[in-house]
Amino acid sequence: MIYLDNAATTKMKDSVIEAMLPYFSETFGNASSTYTSAGQAARKALTEARGKVASAIGAEEKEIFFTSGGSEADNWAIKGVALKNKDKGNHIITTTVEHHAVLHTCEFLEKQGFKVTYVPVDEFGMVNPKDIENAITDETILVSVMFANNEIGTINPIKEIGAICREKGVCFHTDAVQAAGAVPIDVKEMNIDLLSLSAHKFHGPKGVGALYIRRGVKLENLLHGGAQELGRRATTENVAGIVGMAQALAEAVDGMAEKTKKLVKLRDRIIDGILETVPYTRLNGHRTERLPNNTSFCFRYIEGESLLLSLDMMGYVVSSGSACTSGSLDPSHVLLGIGLPHEIAHGSLRASLSEFTTEEEIDSFINAVGPIVQRLRDMSPLYEGVEGKE
Amino acid sequence: MYSEKVMDHFSNPRNVGEIADANAVGTVGNAKCGDIMKIYMKIENDIITDVKFKTFGCGAAVATSSMATELVKGKTVDEALQLTNKAVVEALEGLPPAKLHCSVLAEEAIKAAIQDYYDKSGIEKKIECSGDCAHCHAHHE
């Protein structure tokens, strides 16, 4: 199997699993219990993990709150700020290409009476900070813009958007689930108030994430109960998961520049290879301002799920923003958001790399795509009479 | 998520292609929704002697096209008109609920081709469609 779906989830590293193991067995104590013998070691592990995650994004230890994943972090940030500030205003700004954890949360809040502006993006999926600035009103209580897009990999000018929000006194959240561990993040320098993380995107375990909450930022709790996470999130701490997340993130940011160089080379090898060998194909997202591990294409005249299934049968694991994978008739909101017509957006394919990806895998993948696309085109009524026209 | 039968018909679709001297051609679906099926038939003495298809769509769209053409090949026109989407689904050993519309499309494609045959042969018959326009998108002229 050649795994090229690292934007969906990643393989855990052995070192991460090793770091976690003691917290399933000898160090199983409840980190919030008062007894010292069993709980203390777990408590210490939590503090260390918090410190590691904080330093990976330029935050302070007490600004990191562990969650069950990226979606919970997004939900908490958006609902938490909205509920806390509903007396100050009822307006939220986000973009048309966010992850559903953000979009569906905003839609939920709209039903509760909040007003949401969905700022459009350019043809590469990038947000113009000016558009955010222009959308801010006296009623605006939150701006939520993703750090990097999960489908097409485009990286947003987060620092500039953060500066605008800071100047206007509006809380700024960014979903950094795809960006964390892949590109440098400094929450202080980038003027970020809230930032969502998910461990399984950077070789950590599933079921754990974090929300960075800048000191002084007020938001309501999402989970009520015990006083875990400094009284802001009830639920017995997932100590092993948290330790794994911290270990994975620390490893991801360690030597990032070197790893990025290697990934960008592989990424561009795929992009150039596919665009050179497969006609009627476009790259989705920005050519350079994109995640080092993301490639996304649309192949005209064919449908993405067919392509994905065909590649899967040959052992290549990729993903598609295709409507048919999700069971709806509409193609990906991200591809429509960058202005693609439905018929082109249906033919999408995402191949996402990790530091485990090799050049041999990339070359094998590039060589596999062309013939499969041709086979599907030969079967497609849309392709009739196209060949040889250009 | 797909049955072995569906995967078989997706990876080795039967009757793919065009028929140069087809006397029945039907197209249903649209690119916007992500699936288009085009069925070609050669009908002689009321018998479907040959049938081919071309499909733009997901795995289920290809598999249902393939199975539907298999089910009508060699049949009389009236027999082919009895083909239901349910029969296509059963022959494929099931489809995920979200993909059932593909089987409806396959049934409609067969009917659209036969309607074309009627129109071209001066047979004054109108085949009633399922009325499920959201699934079919056939171009009513």
Short mmCIF file of N, CA and C in Angstrom, two decimals, chain A residues 198-290:
data_model
loop_
_atom_site.label_atom_id
_atom_site.label_comp_id
_atom_site.label_asym_id
_atom_site.label_seq_id
_atom_site.Cartn_x
_atom_site.Cartn_y
_atom_site.Cartn_z
N SER A 198 -5.02 19.23 16.26
CA SER A 198 -5.46 17.84 16.31
C SER A 198 -4.23 16.94 16.19
N ALA A 199 -4.08 16.01 17.13
CA ALA A 199 -2.84 15.23 17.23
C ALA A 199 -2.63 14.26 16.06
N HIS A 200 -3.72 13.66 15.57
CA HIS A 200 -3.53 12.59 14.59
C HIS A 200 -3.11 13.09 13.21
N LYS A 201 -3.06 14.42 13.05
CA LYS A 201 -2.60 14.95 11.77
C LYS A 201 -1.07 15.04 11.73
N PHE A 202 -0.42 14.95 12.90
CA PHE A 202 1.05 15.01 12.89
C PHE A 202 1.65 13.78 13.59
N HIS A 203 1.14 12.62 13.24
CA HIS A 203 1.68 11.33 13.71
C HIS A 203 1.43 11.08 15.20
N GLY A 204 0.45 11.78 15.75
CA GLY A 204 0.03 11.52 17.11
C GLY A 204 -1.21 10.64 17.09
N PRO A 205 -1.77 10.40 18.29
CA PRO A 205 -2.96 9.53 18.36
C PRO A 205 -4.26 10.25 17.97
N LYS A 206 -5.25 9.48 17.57
CA LYS A 206 -6.58 10.03 17.32
C LYS A 206 -7.28 10.27 18.66
N GLY A 207 -8.27 11.14 18.64
CA GLY A 207 -9.06 11.35 19.86
C GLY A 207 -8.45 12.35 20.82
N VAL A 208 -7.46 13.11 20.38
CA VAL A 208 -6.91 14.16 21.25
C VAL A 208 -6.50 15.36 20.40
N GLY A 209 -6.77 16.52 20.95
CA GLY A 209 -6.42 17.78 20.30
C GLY A 209 -6.24 18.83 21.37
N ALA A 210 -6.18 20.07 20.95
CA ALA A 210 -6.04 21.14 21.94
C ALA A 210 -6.58 22.44 21.39
N LEU A 211 -6.98 23.29 22.31
CA LEU A 211 -7.34 24.66 21.96
C LEU A 211 -6.38 25.57 22.71
N TYR A 212 -5.70 26.40 21.96
CA TYR A 212 -4.88 27.45 22.58
C TYR A 212 -5.83 28.60 22.87
N ILE A 213 -5.84 29.05 24.12
CA ILE A 213 -6.65 30.21 24.50
C ILE A 213 -5.71 31.26 25.07
N ARG A 214 -5.55 32.33 24.34
CA ARG A 214 -4.65 33.39 24.81
C ARG A 214 -5.10 33.88 26.19
N ARG A 215 -4.14 34.11 27.05
CA ARG A 215 -4.45 34.59 28.40
C ARG A 215 -5.35 35.82 28.32
N GLY A 216 -6.46 35.78 29.03
CA GLY A 216 -7.36 36.93 29.05
C GLY A 216 -8.54 36.81 28.09
N VAL A 217 -8.46 35.87 27.15
CA VAL A 217 -9.59 35.70 26.22
C VAL A 217 -10.71 34.95 26.93
N LYS A 218 -11.90 35.51 26.88
CA LYS A 218 -13.03 34.93 27.61
C LYS A 218 -13.92 34.10 26.68
N LEU A 219 -14.19 32.89 27.11
CA LEU A 219 -15.17 32.08 26.38
C LEU A 219 -15.86 31.13 27.34
N GLU A 220 -17.08 30.78 27.00
CA GLU A 220 -17.84 29.86 27.85
C GLU A 220 -17.28 28.46 27.70
N ASN A 221 -17.51 27.65 28.73
CA ASN A 221 -17.13 26.24 28.63
C ASN A 221 -18.12 25.50 27.75
N LEU A 222 -17.63 24.46 27.12
CA LEU A 222 -18.49 23.60 26.30
C LEU A 222 -18.92 22.39 27.13
N LEU A 223 -17.98 21.84 27.87
CA LEU A 223 -18.26 20.65 28.69
C LEU A 223 -18.28 21.05 30.16
N HIS A 224 -19.39 20.79 30.81
CA HIS A 224 -19.51 21.11 32.23
C HIS A 224 -19.41 19.86 33.06
N GLY A 225 -18.83 19.99 34.24
CA GLY A 225 -18.65 18.83 35.12
C GLY A 225 -17.49 19.08 36.05
N GLY A 226 -16.50 18.22 36.00
CA GLY A 226 -15.34 18.36 36.87
C GLY A 226 -14.49 19.57 36.52
N ALA A 227 -13.48 19.79 37.37
CA ALA A 227 -12.67 21.01 37.21
C ALA A 227 -11.38 20.78 36.44
N GLN A 228 -11.40 19.79 35.54
CA GLN A 228 -10.18 19.52 34.78
C GLN A 228 -9.84 20.70 33.86
N GLU A 229 -8.64 20.65 33.33
CA GLU A 229 -8.16 21.71 32.42
C GLU A 229 -8.41 23.11 33.00
N LEU A 230 -7.90 23.29 34.21
CA LEU A 230 -8.03 24.57 34.92
C LEU A 230 -9.48 25.03 35.02
N GLY A 231 -10.37 24.07 35.14
CA GLY A 231 -11.78 24.38 35.32
C GLY A 231 -12.50 24.77 34.04
N ARG A 232 -11.85 24.55 32.90
CA ARG A 232 -12.47 25.00 31.65
C ARG A 232 -12.98 23.86 30.78
N ARG A 233 -12.63 22.63 31.13
CA ARG A 233 -13.15 21.53 30.33
C ARG A 233 -13.26 20.28 31.21
N ALA A 234 -14.48 19.89 31.51
CA ALA A 234 -14.71 18.69 32.30
C ALA A 234 -14.42 17.46 31.44
N THR A 235 -13.98 16.42 32.04
CA THR A 235 -13.65 15.11 31.46
C THR A 235 -12.29 14.69 31.99
N THR A 236 -12.24 13.50 32.55
CA THR A 236 -10.97 12.98 33.03
C THR A 236 -9.95 13.03 31.91
N GLU A 237 -8.79 13.55 32.23
CA GLU A 237 -7.79 13.79 31.19
C GLU A 237 -7.35 12.50 30.51
N ASN A 238 -7.24 12.56 29.22
CA ASN A 238 -6.75 11.46 28.39
C ASN A 238 -5.22 11.53 28.42
N VAL A 239 -4.67 11.08 29.55
CA VAL A 239 -3.24 11.32 29.79
C VAL A 239 -2.36 10.72 28.70
N ALA A 240 -2.60 9.47 28.38
CA ALA A 240 -1.76 8.82 27.36
C ALA A 240 -1.86 9.58 26.03
N GLY A 241 -3.07 9.93 25.65
CA GLY A 241 -3.28 10.65 24.39
C GLY A 241 -2.58 12.00 24.40
N ILE A 242 -2.69 12.68 25.52
CA ILE A 242 -2.09 14.02 25.63
C ILE A 242 -0.56 13.92 25.55
N VAL A 243 -0.02 12.91 26.25
CA VAL A 243 1.43 12.70 26.21
C VAL A 243 1.86 12.40 24.76
N GLY A 244 1.07 11.58 24.09
CA GLY A 244 1.38 11.24 22.70
C GLY A 244 1.33 12.46 21.80
N MET A 245 0.32 13.29 22.02
CA MET A 245 0.19 14.50 21.20
C MET A 245 1.41 15.40 21.37
N ALA A 246 1.80 15.60 22.63
CA ALA A 246 2.93 16.50 22.91
C ALA A 246 4.21 15.95 22.29
N GLN A 247 4.40 14.65 22.42
CA GLN A 247 5.59 14.01 21.87
C GLN A 247 5.61 14.19 20.33
N ALA A 248 4.46 13.94 19.71
CA ALA A 248 4.36 14.02 18.26
C ALA A 248 4.59 15.45 17.76
N LEU A 249 4.01 16.41 18.46
CA LEU A 249 4.16 17.81 18.00
C LEU A 249 5.60 18.28 18.20
N ALA A 250 6.19 17.89 19.33
CA ALA A 250 7.58 18.28 19.58
C ALA A 250 8.48 17.71 18.48
N GLU A 251 8.22 16.47 18.09
CA GLU A 251 9.04 15.86 17.03
C GLU A 251 8.77 16.53 15.69
N ALA A 252 7.51 16.93 15.46
CA ALA A 252 7.16 17.55 14.17
C ALA A 252 7.86 18.89 13.99
N VAL A 253 7.94 19.66 15.06
CA VAL A 253 8.55 20.99 14.91
C VAL A 253 10.08 20.92 14.99
N ASP A 254 10.59 19.81 15.50
CA ASP A 254 12.04 19.65 15.59
C ASP A 254 12.61 19.41 14.19
N GLY A 255 13.45 20.30 13.75
CA GLY A 255 14.06 20.15 12.42
C GLY A 255 13.06 20.35 11.30
N MET A 256 12.05 21.20 11.56
CA MET A 256 10.98 21.38 10.58
C MET A 256 11.50 21.90 9.24
N ALA A 257 12.44 22.81 9.28
CA ALA A 257 12.94 23.42 8.04
C ALA A 257 13.50 22.36 7.10
N GLU A 258 14.26 21.42 7.66
CA GLU A 258 14.85 20.35 6.85
C GLU A 258 13.77 19.45 6.26
N LYS A 259 12.83 19.06 7.12
CA LYS A 259 11.75 18.17 6.68
C LYS A 259 10.89 18.85 5.62
N THR A 260 10.67 20.15 5.81
CA THR A 260 9.86 20.90 4.85
C THR A 260 10.51 20.90 3.47
N LYS A 261 11.82 21.10 3.48
CA LYS A 261 12.56 21.12 2.23
C LYS A 261 12.34 19.82 1.45
N LYS A 262 12.44 18.71 2.17
CA LYS A 262 12.29 17.39 1.55
C LYS A 262 10.85 17.20 1.05
N LEU A 263 9.90 17.61 1.89
CA LEU A 263 8.49 17.45 1.52
C LEU A 263 8.12 18.29 0.31
N VAL A 264 8.59 19.54 0.30
CA VAL A 264 8.26 20.44 -0.80
C VAL A 264 8.80 19.86 -2.11
N LYS A 265 9.98 19.26 -2.04
CA LYS A 265 10.57 18.65 -3.23
C LYS A 265 9.68 17.51 -3.74
N LEU A 266 9.22 16.68 -2.81
CA LEU A 266 8.36 15.56 -3.20
C LEU A 266 7.01 16.07 -3.70
N ARG A 267 6.49 17.06 -2.99
CA ARG A 267 5.19 17.64 -3.38
C ARG A 267 5.26 18.18 -4.80
N ASP A 268 6.30 18.96 -5.07
CA ASP A 268 6.43 19.57 -6.40
C ASP A 268 6.70 18.51 -7.47
N ARG A 269 7.31 17.40 -7.06
CA ARG A 269 7.55 16.30 -7.99
C ARG A 269 6.20 15.71 -8.44
N ILE A 270 5.29 15.58 -7.48
CA ILE A 270 3.95 15.08 -7.83
C ILE A 270 3.25 16.10 -8.73
N ILE A 271 3.26 17.36 -8.30
CA ILE A 271 2.53 18.38 -9.06
C ILE A 271 3.03 18.46 -10.49
N ASP A 272 4.36 18.58 -10.64
CA ASP A 272 4.92 18.67 -12.00
C ASP A 272 4.67 17.39 -12.78
N GLY A 273 4.85 16.26 -12.10
CA GLY A 273 4.69 14.96 -12.76
C GLY A 273 3.29 14.75 -13.29
N ILE A 274 2.31 15.07 -12.46
CA ILE A 274 0.91 14.88 -12.87
C ILE A 274 0.53 15.86 -13.98
N LEU A 275 0.88 17.13 -13.79
CA LEU A 275 0.50 18.13 -14.78
C LEU A 275 1.17 17.88 -16.13
N GLU A 276 2.39 17.30 -16.09
CA GLU A 276 3.09 17.03 -17.35
C GLU A 276 2.55 15.79 -18.05
N THR A 277 2.11 14.80 -17.28
CA THR A 277 1.74 13.53 -17.92
C THR A 277 0.25 13.36 -18.16
N VAL A 278 -0.58 14.14 -17.47
CA VAL A 278 -2.03 13.96 -17.64
C VAL A 278 -2.64 15.23 -18.21
N PRO A 279 -3.12 15.19 -19.44
CA PRO A 279 -3.73 16.40 -20.02
C PRO A 279 -5.07 16.74 -19.36
N TYR A 280 -5.56 17.93 -19.63
CA TYR A 280 -6.85 18.40 -19.10
C TYR A 280 -6.91 18.26 -17.58
N THR A 281 -5.82 18.69 -16.94
CA THR A 281 -5.72 18.57 -15.49
C THR A 281 -5.30 19.91 -14.91
N ARG A 282 -5.88 20.26 -13.76
CA ARG A 282 -5.49 21.51 -13.11
C ARG A 282 -5.06 21.24 -11.67
N LEU A 283 -4.15 22.09 -11.20
CA LEU A 283 -3.76 22.05 -9.79
C LEU A 283 -4.74 22.93 -9.01
N ASN A 284 -5.25 22.44 -7.90
CA ASN A 284 -6.10 23.27 -7.05
C ASN A 284 -5.25 23.86 -5.93
N GLY A 285 -5.53 25.12 -5.61
CA GLY A 285 -4.80 25.77 -4.54
C GLY A 285 -3.60 26.53 -5.08
N HIS A 286 -2.92 27.19 -4.19
CA HIS A 286 -1.79 28.05 -4.56
C HIS A 286 -0.56 27.21 -4.89
N ARG A 287 0.20 27.67 -5.88
CA ARG A 287 1.38 26.91 -6.31
C ARG A 287 2.46 26.89 -5.23
N THR A 288 2.66 28.00 -4.56
CA THR A 288 3.74 28.06 -3.56
C THR A 288 3.23 28.24 -2.14
N GLU A 289 2.21 29.07 -1.96
CA GLU A 289 1.70 29.30 -0.61
C GLU A 289 0.78 28.15 -0.23
N ARG A 290 1.37 26.95 -0.16
CA ARG A 290 0.56 25.79 0.17
C ARG A 290 1.32 24.89 1.13
#
